[in-house]
Structures are given as C-alpha cells and as structure tokens.
XYZ file of C-alpha atoms in Angstrom:
664
model
C 7.816 11.210 -117.024
C 10.218 14.374 -116.487
C 12.439 14.136 -113.769
C 10.521 16.708 -111.371
C 7.349 14.543 -112.358
C 8.501 11.115 -111.006
C 9.436 13.618 -107.601
C 6.009 14.601 -107.427
C 4.373 10.271 -108.439
C 7.131 9.854 -105.607
C 5.860 11.893 -102.785
C 1.985 11.663 -103.656
C 2.305 7.777 -103.957
C 3.901 7.638 -99.995
C 1.355 10.282 -99.248
C 2.802 13.287 -99.460
C 0.810 15.476 -100.576
C 2.011 18.584 -102.654
C -0.173 21.519 -102.226
C -2.782 22.594 -99.102
C -5.323 25.452 -99.054
C -4.380 27.428 -95.870
C -7.260 29.671 -93.869
C -7.175 32.130 -96.807
C -8.268 30.360 -99.093
C -4.967 29.847 -100.658
C -2.746 27.812 -102.167
C 0.781 27.148 -100.787
C 3.107 24.698 -103.454
C 5.447 22.700 -101.186
C 9.104 23.414 -102.347
C 10.994 20.595 -104.137
C 13.672 20.981 -101.369
C 10.750 20.520 -98.450
C 9.580 17.384 -100.847
C 12.798 15.593 -100.297
C 13.726 16.148 -96.052
C 10.040 14.725 -95.965
C 10.957 11.539 -98.451
C 14.328 10.909 -96.910
C 13.011 11.233 -93.775
C 10.451 7.977 -94.269
C 14.107 6.660 -95.244
C 14.069 7.036 -99.377
C 17.834 7.425 -99.493
C 16.934 10.379 -102.403
C 19.710 13.873 -102.511
C 18.443 15.436 -105.635
C 15.493 14.831 -107.694
C 17.981 12.876 -110.718
C 16.747 10.182 -107.892
C 13.367 10.389 -108.303
C 12.627 7.560 -111.151
C 14.761 4.772 -109.610
C 13.719 5.311 -106.595
C 10.073 5.319 -108.009
C 10.081 2.307 -109.885
C 12.233 0.408 -107.158
C 8.392 1.480 -104.007
C 6.558 0.705 -106.790
C 8.454 -3.325 -107.445
C 8.400 -3.491 -103.464
C 4.296 -2.620 -103.190
C 3.628 -5.251 -106.028
C 6.211 -8.315 -104.423
C 4.588 -7.457 -100.761
C 1.495 -8.641 -102.352
C -0.595 -6.640 -99.913
C -0.655 -4.184 -97.488
C 0.378 -4.977 -94.221
C -3.171 -3.915 -92.514
C -6.588 -4.275 -93.188
C -10.116 -3.569 -91.219
C -13.420 -5.155 -91.523
C -15.961 -3.975 -89.487
C -17.487 -6.811 -87.884
C -21.467 -7.535 -89.929
C -21.149 -6.412 -92.488
C -20.121 -10.675 -93.514
C -17.348 -12.455 -93.923
C -13.690 -10.696 -94.047
C -12.007 -10.002 -97.517
C -8.470 -10.555 -97.613
C -6.889 -7.655 -100.648
C -3.830 -9.397 -102.542
C -2.225 -7.060 -105.438
C -0.055 -9.752 -107.204
C 2.362 -9.577 -110.703
C 0.007 -12.165 -112.379
C -2.968 -13.637 -112.547
C -1.610 -16.881 -110.924
C -4.696 -20.114 -111.376
C -4.737 -23.044 -108.109
C -5.796 -23.141 -104.951
C -5.738 -20.076 -102.660
C -4.511 -21.413 -98.961
C -4.983 -18.869 -95.508
C -4.224 -19.674 -92.317
C -5.596 -17.222 -89.025
C -3.926 -16.773 -86.254
C -6.818 -15.877 -84.201
C -5.546 -13.375 -81.292
C -7.360 -14.994 -79.123
C -4.285 -17.726 -79.682
C -7.022 -19.575 -81.981
C -6.028 -21.200 -85.734
C -8.126 -21.648 -89.005
C -6.612 -23.042 -91.490
C -8.914 -21.855 -94.246
C -9.687 -22.150 -97.976
C -11.245 -18.671 -99.433
C -15.119 -19.421 -100.391
C -14.533 -16.650 -103.201
C -12.337 -15.023 -105.307
C -13.106 -11.868 -107.579
C -10.179 -10.606 -109.809
C -9.373 -8.228 -111.557
C -6.109 -6.209 -113.812
C -4.687 -3.024 -111.802
C -1.444 -1.006 -112.802
C -0.072 -1.016 -108.675
C 0.669 2.372 -108.335
C -0.600 3.696 -111.006
C 2.236 3.546 -112.714
C 2.573 4.142 -116.722
C 5.264 1.240 -116.671
C 4.011 -2.267 -118.442
C 5.703 -4.353 -116.593
C 4.135 -2.612 -113.288
C 0.636 -3.547 -113.919
C -0.817 -6.408 -111.711
C -3.905 -9.008 -111.107
C -4.939 -7.284 -108.005
C -7.846 -10.600 -106.351
C -10.477 -10.021 -103.382
C -10.586 -13.671 -100.690
C -14.054 -14.484 -99.042
C -13.303 -16.175 -95.905
C -15.842 -18.757 -95.372
C -16.119 -17.890 -91.677
C -16.365 -14.112 -89.929
C -13.852 -13.811 -87.142
C -14.196 -12.214 -83.544
C -12.919 -7.996 -83.316
C -9.086 -8.220 -82.631
C -6.059 -8.747 -84.130
C -5.938 -11.318 -85.564
C -2.661 -13.066 -87.375
C -2.300 -14.073 -91.589
C -0.857 -15.787 -93.886
C -2.231 -16.679 -97.655
C -0.013 -19.809 -99.246
C -1.081 -18.032 -103.075
C -0.849 -20.917 -106.432
C 2.506 -20.174 -107.128
C 4.227 -21.036 -102.880
C 4.395 -17.640 -102.602
C 3.034 -16.060 -99.400
C 1.577 -12.902 -98.102
C 1.226 -11.503 -94.899
C -1.558 -8.847 -93.151
C -3.450 -8.261 -90.039
C -7.085 -8.732 -89.963
C -8.725 -5.281 -87.957
C -11.510 -6.920 -87.109
C -13.550 -3.711 -85.697
C -17.052 -2.706 -83.931
C -19.269 -0.239 -85.906
C -17.978 3.028 -83.726
C -16.328 3.274 -80.444
C -18.240 3.491 -77.465
C -20.429 6.073 -77.620
C -21.651 8.158 -74.355
C -25.234 6.568 -74.056
C -22.801 2.623 -73.371
C -20.419 4.298 -70.704
C -23.635 6.591 -68.634
C -22.006 10.414 -69.587
C -25.080 11.469 -71.948
C -26.693 14.020 -70.579
C -24.017 14.769 -68.002
C -21.108 17.919 -66.465
C -17.861 17.531 -64.779
C -15.242 20.133 -63.483
C -11.620 20.224 -65.197
C -8.047 22.298 -63.409
C -4.347 20.510 -64.009
C -4.096 18.674 -61.268
C -0.682 20.818 -61.080
C -3.089 23.119 -60.340
C -4.588 22.062 -57.385
C -4.068 22.793 -54.052
C -5.904 22.550 -51.022
C -5.459 25.244 -47.775
C -1.543 26.221 -48.670
C -0.209 26.950 -52.611
C 2.122 23.763 -52.923
C 1.095 21.648 -50.259
C 0.627 18.245 -52.952
C -0.821 18.430 -56.429
C -1.042 15.222 -55.785
C -3.241 12.029 -57.554
C -5.157 12.301 -53.682
C -5.705 16.479 -54.250
C -7.213 14.600 -57.390
C -9.554 11.954 -55.131
C -9.959 14.929 -53.462
C -11.679 17.191 -56.346
C -13.692 13.788 -57.780
C -15.473 12.903 -54.694
C -16.253 16.841 -54.061
C -17.654 16.870 -57.635
C -19.258 14.399 -57.480
C -20.869 16.308 -53.840
C -22.197 18.492 -56.221
C -23.377 15.853 -58.836
C -20.768 15.651 -61.856
C -19.477 12.931 -63.079
C -15.803 13.701 -63.629
C -13.070 15.286 -63.609
C -10.764 16.268 -66.278
C -7.967 17.597 -67.110
C -4.469 17.746 -68.697
C -1.845 14.924 -69.752
C -1.984 12.619 -66.150
C 2.126 11.017 -67.666
C 5.101 11.720 -67.053
C 7.904 14.784 -68.351
C 11.438 15.860 -67.850
C 11.745 17.513 -64.805
C 15.831 17.043 -63.504
C 18.807 19.808 -65.311
C 18.703 17.993 -68.174
C 16.688 18.054 -70.129
C 13.744 19.840 -68.630
C 10.457 20.167 -69.895
C 7.255 19.461 -67.954
C 5.057 19.917 -70.990
C 1.695 17.779 -70.635
C 2.306 17.641 -74.220
C 6.188 16.747 -74.068
C 5.098 13.603 -72.456
C 9.254 11.957 -71.608
C 6.508 8.722 -72.750
C 2.428 7.813 -73.901
C 2.783 4.361 -71.644
C 3.500 5.829 -68.210
C 1.329 7.499 -65.599
C 3.957 10.955 -64.509
C 5.902 9.966 -61.135
C 5.525 13.668 -60.122
C 1.769 13.551 -58.621
C 2.037 10.270 -56.892
C 1.315 10.878 -52.723
C 4.697 8.878 -50.917
C 1.350 8.857 -47.360
C -0.778 6.842 -49.954
C -0.360 3.150 -50.179
C -2.150 0.288 -49.974
C 0.100 -0.994 -47.440
C 0.450 0.532 -44.124
C 3.920 0.599 -43.241
C 5.263 1.955 -46.256
C 2.655 4.990 -45.442
C 4.436 5.987 -42.673
C 7.394 5.573 -44.620
C 5.811 8.642 -46.957
C 4.915 10.048 -43.839
C 8.334 10.614 -42.377
C 9.915 11.553 -46.437
C 7.928 13.890 -47.395
C 8.760 17.828 -46.514
C 7.216 20.801 -48.616
C 7.726 23.080 -50.556
C 6.466 26.283 -52.716
C 5.005 27.422 -50.248
C 3.542 31.153 -51.142
C 3.930 30.990 -53.973
C 1.716 31.443 -57.654
C 4.329 28.733 -59.878
C 4.943 25.141 -59.768
C 8.863 24.566 -58.456
C 8.995 20.885 -60.343
C 13.040 20.941 -59.633
C 13.022 21.778 -56.123
C 9.627 19.188 -55.891
C 11.006 17.177 -58.053
C 14.142 16.381 -56.891
C 12.270 16.190 -53.031
C 9.738 13.480 -54.529
C 11.474 11.277 -55.815
C 13.949 11.850 -52.420
C 10.753 10.521 -50.621
C 10.286 7.519 -53.113
C 14.139 6.288 -52.579
C 12.719 5.930 -49.445
C 9.866 4.081 -49.656
C 11.569 1.963 -52.641
C 14.133 1.007 -49.910
C 11.291 0.530 -47.554
C 9.599 -1.941 -51.185
C 13.318 -3.678 -51.154
C 13.691 -4.610 -47.570
C 10.217 -6.271 -47.266
C 9.090 -9.888 -48.545
C 5.351 -8.839 -48.878
C 6.058 -6.128 -50.673
C 8.580 -6.690 -52.830
C 6.837 -9.774 -53.975
C 3.902 -8.114 -55.413
C 5.475 -5.114 -57.104
C 7.867 -7.124 -59.166
C 4.559 -9.941 -59.994
C 3.264 -6.698 -61.036
C 6.624 -5.669 -62.791
C 6.416 -9.250 -63.813
C 3.334 -8.858 -66.036
C 4.464 -5.490 -67.219
C 7.221 -5.983 -69.365
C 8.095 -2.437 -70.524
C 7.993 -1.142 -67.118
C 11.677 -1.969 -66.217
C 12.898 -0.916 -69.553
C 11.532 2.363 -69.418
C 12.848 2.185 -65.788
C 16.715 1.851 -66.441
C 15.708 4.711 -69.375
C 14.266 6.687 -66.925
C 17.194 6.252 -63.762
C 20.160 6.676 -67.114
C 19.157 10.290 -67.851
C 19.498 11.270 -64.899
C 22.867 10.397 -64.530
C 23.181 11.029 -67.838
C 23.855 7.997 -69.500
C 23.114 7.208 -72.395
C 21.693 3.812 -72.434
C 21.982 1.152 -75.767
C 19.826 0.348 -78.043
C 17.035 -1.616 -75.603
C 17.316 -4.584 -78.010
C 21.452 -5.144 -76.686
C 20.743 -3.862 -72.932
C 17.747 -6.121 -72.321
C 19.626 -9.176 -72.780
C 22.312 -8.315 -70.566
C 20.755 -6.261 -67.492
C 17.633 -8.029 -66.638
C 18.286 -7.174 -62.585
C 16.682 -3.385 -61.504
C 19.215 -1.281 -60.137
C 18.770 0.892 -57.178
C 17.528 3.844 -59.195
C 15.408 2.198 -61.320
C 13.594 -0.002 -59.182
C 12.588 3.826 -57.699
C 11.180 4.417 -60.234
C 9.809 0.815 -60.586
C 7.849 1.558 -57.906
C 7.218 4.645 -58.549
C 5.012 2.913 -61.182
C 3.936 0.670 -59.685
C 2.060 3.681 -57.037
C 1.324 5.506 -59.996
C -0.403 2.985 -60.794
C -2.704 2.075 -57.345
C -3.506 5.482 -56.077
C -4.861 6.001 -60.204
C -6.925 3.284 -60.103
C -7.816 4.257 -56.500
C -9.405 8.275 -57.239
C -11.086 5.909 -60.822
C -11.609 5.303 -64.172
C -15.035 5.969 -64.577
C -14.564 9.376 -62.471
C -11.878 10.728 -64.852
C -12.091 12.390 -68.244
C -8.145 12.416 -69.828
C -6.177 13.569 -72.754
C -4.741 12.172 -75.100
C -1.615 14.166 -76.483
C 0.187 13.841 -79.709
C 2.978 13.342 -79.604
C 5.771 12.580 -76.937
C 9.079 14.321 -76.341
C 12.146 13.436 -78.660
C 14.483 12.524 -76.126
C 12.074 10.182 -74.095
C 11.479 6.912 -74.205
C 9.157 6.124 -76.306
C 11.204 7.397 -79.542
C 14.644 5.632 -77.345
C 12.751 2.575 -77.677
C 11.079 2.477 -80.666
C 13.349 4.330 -82.839
C 12.345 2.623 -86.418
C 8.051 3.546 -85.310
C 9.301 8.012 -85.595
C 10.094 10.068 -88.524
C 13.580 11.486 -88.068
C 15.027 14.932 -88.978
C 11.451 16.646 -88.878
C 9.060 17.842 -86.033
C 5.042 17.228 -86.487
C 4.069 21.336 -86.056
C 0.823 23.342 -88.256
C 1.268 25.829 -91.013
C 0.622 29.673 -90.659
C -2.940 31.607 -89.163
C -3.856 34.872 -88.034
C -2.752 33.267 -84.707
C 0.543 32.512 -85.952
C 2.047 34.045 -89.779
C 5.441 31.704 -89.147
C 3.427 28.728 -88.802
C 4.287 26.505 -85.764
C 7.369 24.423 -85.588
C 6.735 21.789 -82.046
C 9.596 20.050 -82.111
C 8.596 15.831 -81.928
C 8.973 13.808 -84.602
C 5.996 12.307 -86.216
C 5.343 8.508 -86.686
C 6.213 7.058 -89.431
C 3.079 6.487 -91.297
C 4.594 2.357 -92.821
C 6.320 1.625 -90.809
C 3.366 1.340 -87.419
C 1.205 -0.131 -90.358
C 4.230 -3.058 -91.330
C 4.108 -3.037 -86.783
C 0.812 -3.711 -86.363
C 0.147 -0.594 -84.742
C 1.197 -2.372 -81.551
C 2.929 0.868 -80.309
C -0.379 2.468 -81.004
C -2.608 0.116 -79.350
C -0.950 -0.112 -76.301
C -1.303 4.386 -75.877
C -4.637 3.838 -76.543
C -4.846 0.918 -74.421
C -3.154 2.879 -71.722
C -5.563 6.068 -71.728
C -9.085 4.626 -72.564
C -8.552 1.534 -69.712
C -7.530 4.279 -66.503
C -10.803 6.975 -68.113
C -14.774 7.348 -68.616
C -14.449 9.716 -71.367
C -10.547 10.387 -73.385
C -9.432 13.447 -75.277
C -8.085 12.923 -77.991
C -5.576 15.678 -79.179
C -5.502 16.699 -82.541
C -7.616 13.808 -84.518
C -7.150 15.252 -87.062
C -3.768 13.498 -87.166
C -5.530 10.577 -87.551
C -5.747 11.720 -91.035
C -2.740 14.379 -91.764
C 0.304 15.182 -90.029
C 2.305 18.788 -90.997
C 5.831 17.623 -90.986
C 8.794 20.714 -90.710
C 12.249 19.478 -92.252
C 14.646 20.261 -89.479
C 15.443 23.654 -88.855
C 12.947 25.031 -91.396
C 10.333 27.347 -90.392
C 6.739 26.657 -90.285
C 6.271 27.815 -93.448
C 8.322 25.303 -95.028
C 6.498 22.124 -93.441
C 4.146 19.970 -95.953
C 0.769 18.098 -94.760
C 1.217 13.534 -94.815
C -1.147 11.477 -95.328
C -2.388 8.885 -92.883
C -3.687 5.657 -93.462
C -7.146 6.901 -90.905
C -8.905 4.135 -91.561
C -6.487 2.347 -90.210
C -6.544 4.319 -87.023
C -10.230 4.600 -86.157
C -10.481 0.966 -86.327
C -7.760 0.266 -83.411
C -9.158 3.680 -81.549
C -13.267 1.740 -81.683
C -12.213 -2.178 -80.448
C -9.396 -0.744 -78.010
C -12.554 2.128 -76.132
C -15.895 -0.788 -77.174
C -12.526 -2.759 -74.962
C -11.778 -0.162 -72.539
C -15.908 1.148 -72.237
C -14.908 4.694 -72.696
C -15.921 7.255 -74.417
C -13.688 8.970 -77.032
C -14.182 13.266 -78.502
C -12.095 14.406 -81.200
C -10.642 17.813 -80.337
C -11.514 19.332 -84.081
C -11.007 23.326 -83.342
C -10.206 25.316 -86.039
C -10.225 25.108 -89.287
C -10.661 21.051 -89.829
C -11.769 20.071 -93.000
C -15.161 18.541 -93.593
C -13.728 15.030 -94.689
C -12.380 14.447 -91.380
C -15.624 15.471 -88.963
C -17.840 13.115 -90.935
C -15.169 10.602 -90.360
C -15.661 11.458 -86.229
C -19.303 11.052 -87.092
C -19.145 8.142 -88.512
C -16.713 6.027 -86.059
C -19.260 7.688 -82.795
C -16.446 9.952 -81.697
C -17.524 13.736 -79.748
C -16.924 17.035 -81.282
C -15.849 20.361 -79.257
C -18.267 23.098 -78.929
C -16.506 25.562 -77.329
C -18.125 29.005 -76.850
C -15.397 31.596 -78.642
C -15.734 29.763 -81.297
C -19.056 29.916 -81.932
C -20.602 32.810 -81.307
C -21.562 35.133 -83.771
C -21.886 39.031 -82.837
C -24.440 38.178 -79.411
C -25.279 35.312 -80.346
C -24.505 32.281 -79.674
C -24.851 29.013 -82.468
C -26.101 25.727 -80.365
C -23.932 23.137 -79.531
C -25.516 19.861 -81.132
C -26.017 16.163 -79.324
C -22.895 14.495 -80.053
C -20.774 16.965 -78.479
C -18.430 18.716 -75.523
C -18.952 21.305 -74.331
C -17.263 23.829 -72.704
C -16.274 27.759 -71.776
C -13.078 27.807 -73.125
C -10.590 25.159 -72.684
C -6.304 24.868 -71.375
C -5.033 27.141 -74.184
C -7.305 30.419 -74.612
C -7.710 32.813 -71.683
C -10.496 31.854 -68.672
C -14.058 33.908 -69.310
C -12.961 36.094 -66.791
C -10.185 37.579 -69.971
C -11.993 37.249 -73.088
C -15.459 39.108 -70.925
C -12.876 41.882 -71.006
C -11.676 41.284 -74.391
C -15.075 41.381 -75.802
C -15.876 44.847 -75.134
C -19.065 47.610 -73.341
C -20.551 46.550 -77.113
C -20.237 42.875 -76.992
C -21.196 42.425 -73.787
C -25.201 44.107 -73.427
C -25.537 42.441 -76.650
C -24.908 38.758 -75.210
C -26.410 39.985 -72.242
C -29.573 40.620 -73.872
C -29.732 37.943 -75.273
C -29.274 35.365 -73.005
C -32.279 37.465 -71.523
C -34.552 36.584 -74.526
C -32.851 32.832 -73.611
C -34.649 33.643 -69.940
C -30.864 32.302 -68.470
C -30.381 35.206 -67.144
C -30.333 34.296 -63.203
C -32.478 37.070 -60.915
C -31.295 38.806 -58.545
C -27.686 40.041 -60.413
C -26.562 42.471 -59.923
C -22.685 42.105 -61.475
C -22.863 42.031 -65.409
C -20.038 39.590 -65.761
C -20.890 37.437 -63.562
C -24.669 37.341 -64.780
C -22.898 36.684 -67.983
C -21.064 33.454 -66.359
C -23.875 32.184 -65.259
C -26.041 32.063 -68.353
C -23.668 30.836 -70.592
C -23.839 27.552 -67.962
C -27.439 27.930 -67.888
C -27.423 27.815 -71.995
C -24.026 24.589 -72.765
C -26.379 23.085 -69.393
C -29.511 23.422 -69.954
C -28.355 22.248 -74.467
C -28.925 18.537 -76.078
C -24.441 18.818 -75.468
C -24.137 14.751 -74.556
C -21.104 16.290 -72.296
C -20.819 19.296 -70.537
C -17.508 20.725 -69.165
C -16.957 23.332 -66.684
C -13.102 25.115 -66.200
C -13.126 25.807 -62.031
C -10.968 29.118 -63.153
C -13.571 30.104 -64.924
C -16.084 30.259 -61.004
C -13.420 32.710 -59.288
C -12.732 34.757 -62.153
C -9.525 34.054 -62.889
C -7.647 36.263 -66.570
C -4.536 33.848 -66.269
C -4.329 31.287 -68.492
C -3.118 27.703 -68.001
C -1.178 28.563 -71.728
C 0.380 30.426 -73.864
C 0.363 28.500 -77.522
C 3.479 29.589 -79.095
C 5.529 31.010 -76.150
C 6.723 28.149 -74.332
C 7.900 28.304 -71.066
C 8.530 31.938 -70.698
C 4.406 32.956 -69.559
C 5.546 31.248 -67.468
C 2.636 27.585 -69.189
C 2.137 24.744 -67.438
C 3.047 26.322 -63.782
C 0.166 28.593 -62.889
C -1.379 27.753 -59.383
C -4.993 27.717 -58.983
C -5.454 31.346 -57.014
C -8.083 29.739 -54.693
C -7.497 26.550 -52.355
C -9.555 23.422 -52.762
C -10.631 24.804 -49.394
C -11.692 27.858 -49.739
C -13.262 27.348 -53.572
C -15.576 23.912 -51.870
C -17.273 27.327 -49.186
C -17.601 29.320 -52.249
C -21.268 30.759 -52.589
C -21.048 31.486 -56.103
C -19.064 28.708 -57.437
C -21.862 26.152 -55.512
C -24.157 28.435 -57.130
C -23.019 27.650 -60.629
C -21.605 24.202 -60.548
C -26.387 23.495 -58.663
C -26.917 25.942 -61.783
C -24.632 23.344 -63.964
C -26.016 20.317 -62.166
C -30.161 21.292 -62.360
C -29.977 21.953 -65.726
C -27.803 18.920 -67.388
C -30.846 17.340 -65.348
C -34.177 18.417 -65.931
C -33.450 20.490 -68.422
C -34.901 20.697 -71.996
C -32.110 19.078 -74.380
C-alpha cells in the first residue's frame, strides 16, 4: 500500500468521502490537503501523507481493542436483541452480560445463542489485524430506550456499548392528531399587533395561536425560538446560529406575563416601548430594554420567598440552566469562563447577573407552556454559534478547525461556509448521544410537529477546512441509523411528529430512510412546477407555497412572467380551483393554489401569513448575511389589522373548508 493509498484508506475508514457528484453529475474529488485538514479535525495527529500508514494501523488496532461499537441499535418487534463484538481471536468459554436498563433495573444475562464468523477488521490487508466477529443473542426482550451494556468475554476482558432499543418509526401524524390539518406560519420576531415594535413575545405567539384556532387551524409554525447573541460582541440574531439548542430565547419573554400577580405588576412597571414606527427589529435596543425589565423581575423573585423557592426548585431539576446562566452573564461582561468542569465545583451560587438569565429561562418555559405545545410547529436548526454555550460546555463533541457548509450549486457558485462547527461523528457516539438526546427532547416536548433543518445531516455533512472556500470541502458520514433511532424514541415519548427539510438535491437513500422511519417530507410549490402545472403532494408531506428562504408568493408571481402566469391560471381553472368572482389575477392564483394544496392528500398544509397581504420581501436571502437585512424585517401588517382583513379571512376559510372536506 502506497502512502497516498494509506491516506485515502484512513480517510475512508474515518468516514470521509473521497469524492461526490455535484448537481451537474460531475465527480468532485477531495484534495489531499482537504483530507489532511478534516482528518486533523477528527482528531488524527496527521501533518503529512507520509504519516498515514502508521496512523491507519493504530486506528485499526484501537477499533479492534475496544471490541464493540460504542452504540448499537435494535428495532423493537424483531425478537430479542443481538449484540455484536469483534474479537482479536476465537475464545472458548462463557460470555456474561450485565444490562443497566434506562429505568434503573439491572439484568445479569447469559447469551441464549452466539454466532461466530471470521472477518478482517477494517478491511485490513495486514493479517495480524484480522479478527472474529461474534453475535450474542440476549435471552430477554428489552423495553424501548437506552440501555448500558457490559459484556465480559471468556478471556476476562470487558466491552461496553449503549444498546438503543427503538420503536419502528417516529410518532406519525395520525397518532398525534395532525393528519389533514393546517396551520399558519410567521417568524415570531416579525410579529406585532397595534404598532410596529410593540412587542414580539411569547404572549403575542399565544394570541396568534388563539386566532389561528378560531379560523380552524391546528397550529402555528415559526422559526427557531432559541437564544441568540444580541449584545455588542458577539452579535448574531440569526435563529440558525443560536447560543444553545437546549434553552428558549429570553428575547421573547413578556415581562408582564407571569403566574405571580406581584411579578406581573413589577414587569409592567419595567416595560418601555421601542422601535416604534420602524420596519426592522432593533435587536440591540430592544434586548437592552427587555433585559432591564428582566433584571427588575429577577430582583423581585429573589426578594419573595415563595417565588424564589419555586424558581430554585425548577433549577434543581435542570442542572444545566445555572451553567448556561453563568455563561451568558460572563459573555455580557466580556469575561471568559474556565471549562465548566473547573468552575462548577468552585461556584455553586448564582451571582445577580446570572440569576437574571436563570429567571428568564424559568419565565420562557412558563410562557411557552401557556401557549400550548400541542399548537406549535417548531424548527430545529442544524448547528450552534461557534462562541455559544454548547460548544463551550461540550468542546470535545464539536470538530474544531472546520465549518459546516454546502458545495457549489447554481445559486452559490462558490459553495457555502455556514460558520459553525459540526458535531464530531465518533465522539457523540462515545458519549452515548447524550447531547443529541437532550436537544431533540427539548424541542419535541414543546411541539406537536418539529422540522429538522437539513435532515441530510443525519447521513452526511459537508465540512470546509478553516481558511478554505466552499469549493474545497469534503463530505463526512454520520451514523444515520443511530440518529433515526434516537429521534424515534424521543418523538414517540413526546408525541410529536417530525418533518425533515429535504429540499434541493438529496440522495434517494435519504428520502428512503425518511420514509422508513416515518418522517414527513417537505413539498414547496416553486420546486414542484412543471411549466404551468404542479406535481400533486403525496400523503407523507408538509405542503406550503414557499419557505422563509424563498421570495414570498407575490415576488415569485412577478418572477414567473405573463406566459407562466397564464399557464398557471389555465391549469387552476381546468382543475376547478379558481375562485369566482375574482378580478385580481394574482389574488385568484394565490387562492387557487392554496385550495390546490388544501385539497391534496398532503398530511399537513402550512400557510405563510405574509403571502396573504402579498409581501414581496423574504425574511432571509441565503448567503447574504445581516446586511440585506436578514432575520430583522417586521411584518408589513400588524395582527390587529390582518385578523380583521377580509381577504385574509377568505383565504384561510378556503384552506379550512378544503382541508376538512376536500378529496384526500
């Protein structure tokens, strides 16, 4: 094996794709420089290709020495679980298994059967690394969940693995009551009622949910509701670059909405208006004023024994919240905390600045619970801010020296560099997926439907080395079956259905895996246009006219031009979906397309409210940053107005009638 062959083999066995096919079908081959950079990000101490043969041998020896994979998956309903090991030699004697079940029960088992086969560890051409694969059949079925397993081999050595016993699928739409339903979509930061800037809060979200329910809708969808950096440094209001994926945004806390009357009075006194008369969110000013109001509330909580005791009891059940609060306070003060393992033992009490964030988290949870998790369609972003809490708290779980991104495509000729570190595919397994389990549970327990951003990341993710362009990345594989297993468990436990964002060029293997695991797909009208006609949504989709990353319907309508417009109107008329009478061709097309989606077999239909007053500007222009501005635009119409708008009422009535009586 040559040096270069060893480098390529090491990359393959570490999960790196040596090549991929772009949208034009052209094969793009990874450079040796990119392979070396990504291998270093994966933890290999490699500087030159000449070091690859030695590292490859060490890598294979280490995999053989641990005897089994850190995680193994078993589908419930397929009989008793089986565990797999790879041993350096055939062993006579008895295997003993101790299972620490998730519920605390301990089982000491002797395998009912075992099956041996000889194998080559890692496809090695070095005879010394050949091993024996043994499969052990457990004598008992195990409940759904995560079970820690210790296997004592006949030679006295022990192997450990996490056995994930999963249900067949995630929670399905029928099981959670959202089959043939519809809901509205609006970014929460953009929402206002009487005057622009009068407060995008969880209370406003609750009002939108209540109004949607009055119109016949089942839920409200919005962008991620996670905390973001809104101070001077760092500053990034993007909902897809959160400080953490484990907490709710303090920005949307309404200081005047609390279970304690005395706290409500304090919050009302502390609130002041801001951003009046503007079209954009002034995040810095608004957050500064809201934080001052939260500080008043936090002091009130600290002074009242009953309130303080309730918050402290809530914190005692959520040990990560104090660490998060300390982190946020330190960032605000321009300080850098030592690793959480060091400071946790030294500082148990929360200083006043951290206490504000702790109380804010308590209020955020209270207020979201009041909105009602059965009425929310939430969004889980792919990554977190590189300077955020999650990367600070679990640095070993994130690959350093690389960024997640996307290869070149017709919209981004230079590829994309998203600026956040990807999860390390092997270390999250070695940690038993505790971080991913917590992230999924946090979102699934707060919603009825959850969108997984860039679901292809369950399978592979494009890594771009630091300092490189989006053209110079490579794909790194992830253990998709393990991701789906955890998602299935957490989804079933929470009673929340799941939709995967699978837009664009997605390998057929991804969509096949989504179908097998019960995930809904996304159907977005512009991507389904064939001249003036549209493909019909299938039953396993969430259907919509547009997404937050696309121009709204009014802009698309203009972009299509007279010829396509005429074809679309003709097609809608032919199918009987055009409203009568309707003199405005654009309005007729919008109502007709909404009826088309609503009468379709799609499991769920989502209405972008901004389309109903013909907004032309998108909430985000991918790849352009904050200068456009992205994630900052307020709606052109406030809820007090659009709730009474005759056209909005008519459009939603068409959707509701078609969903509840249309052909499926």
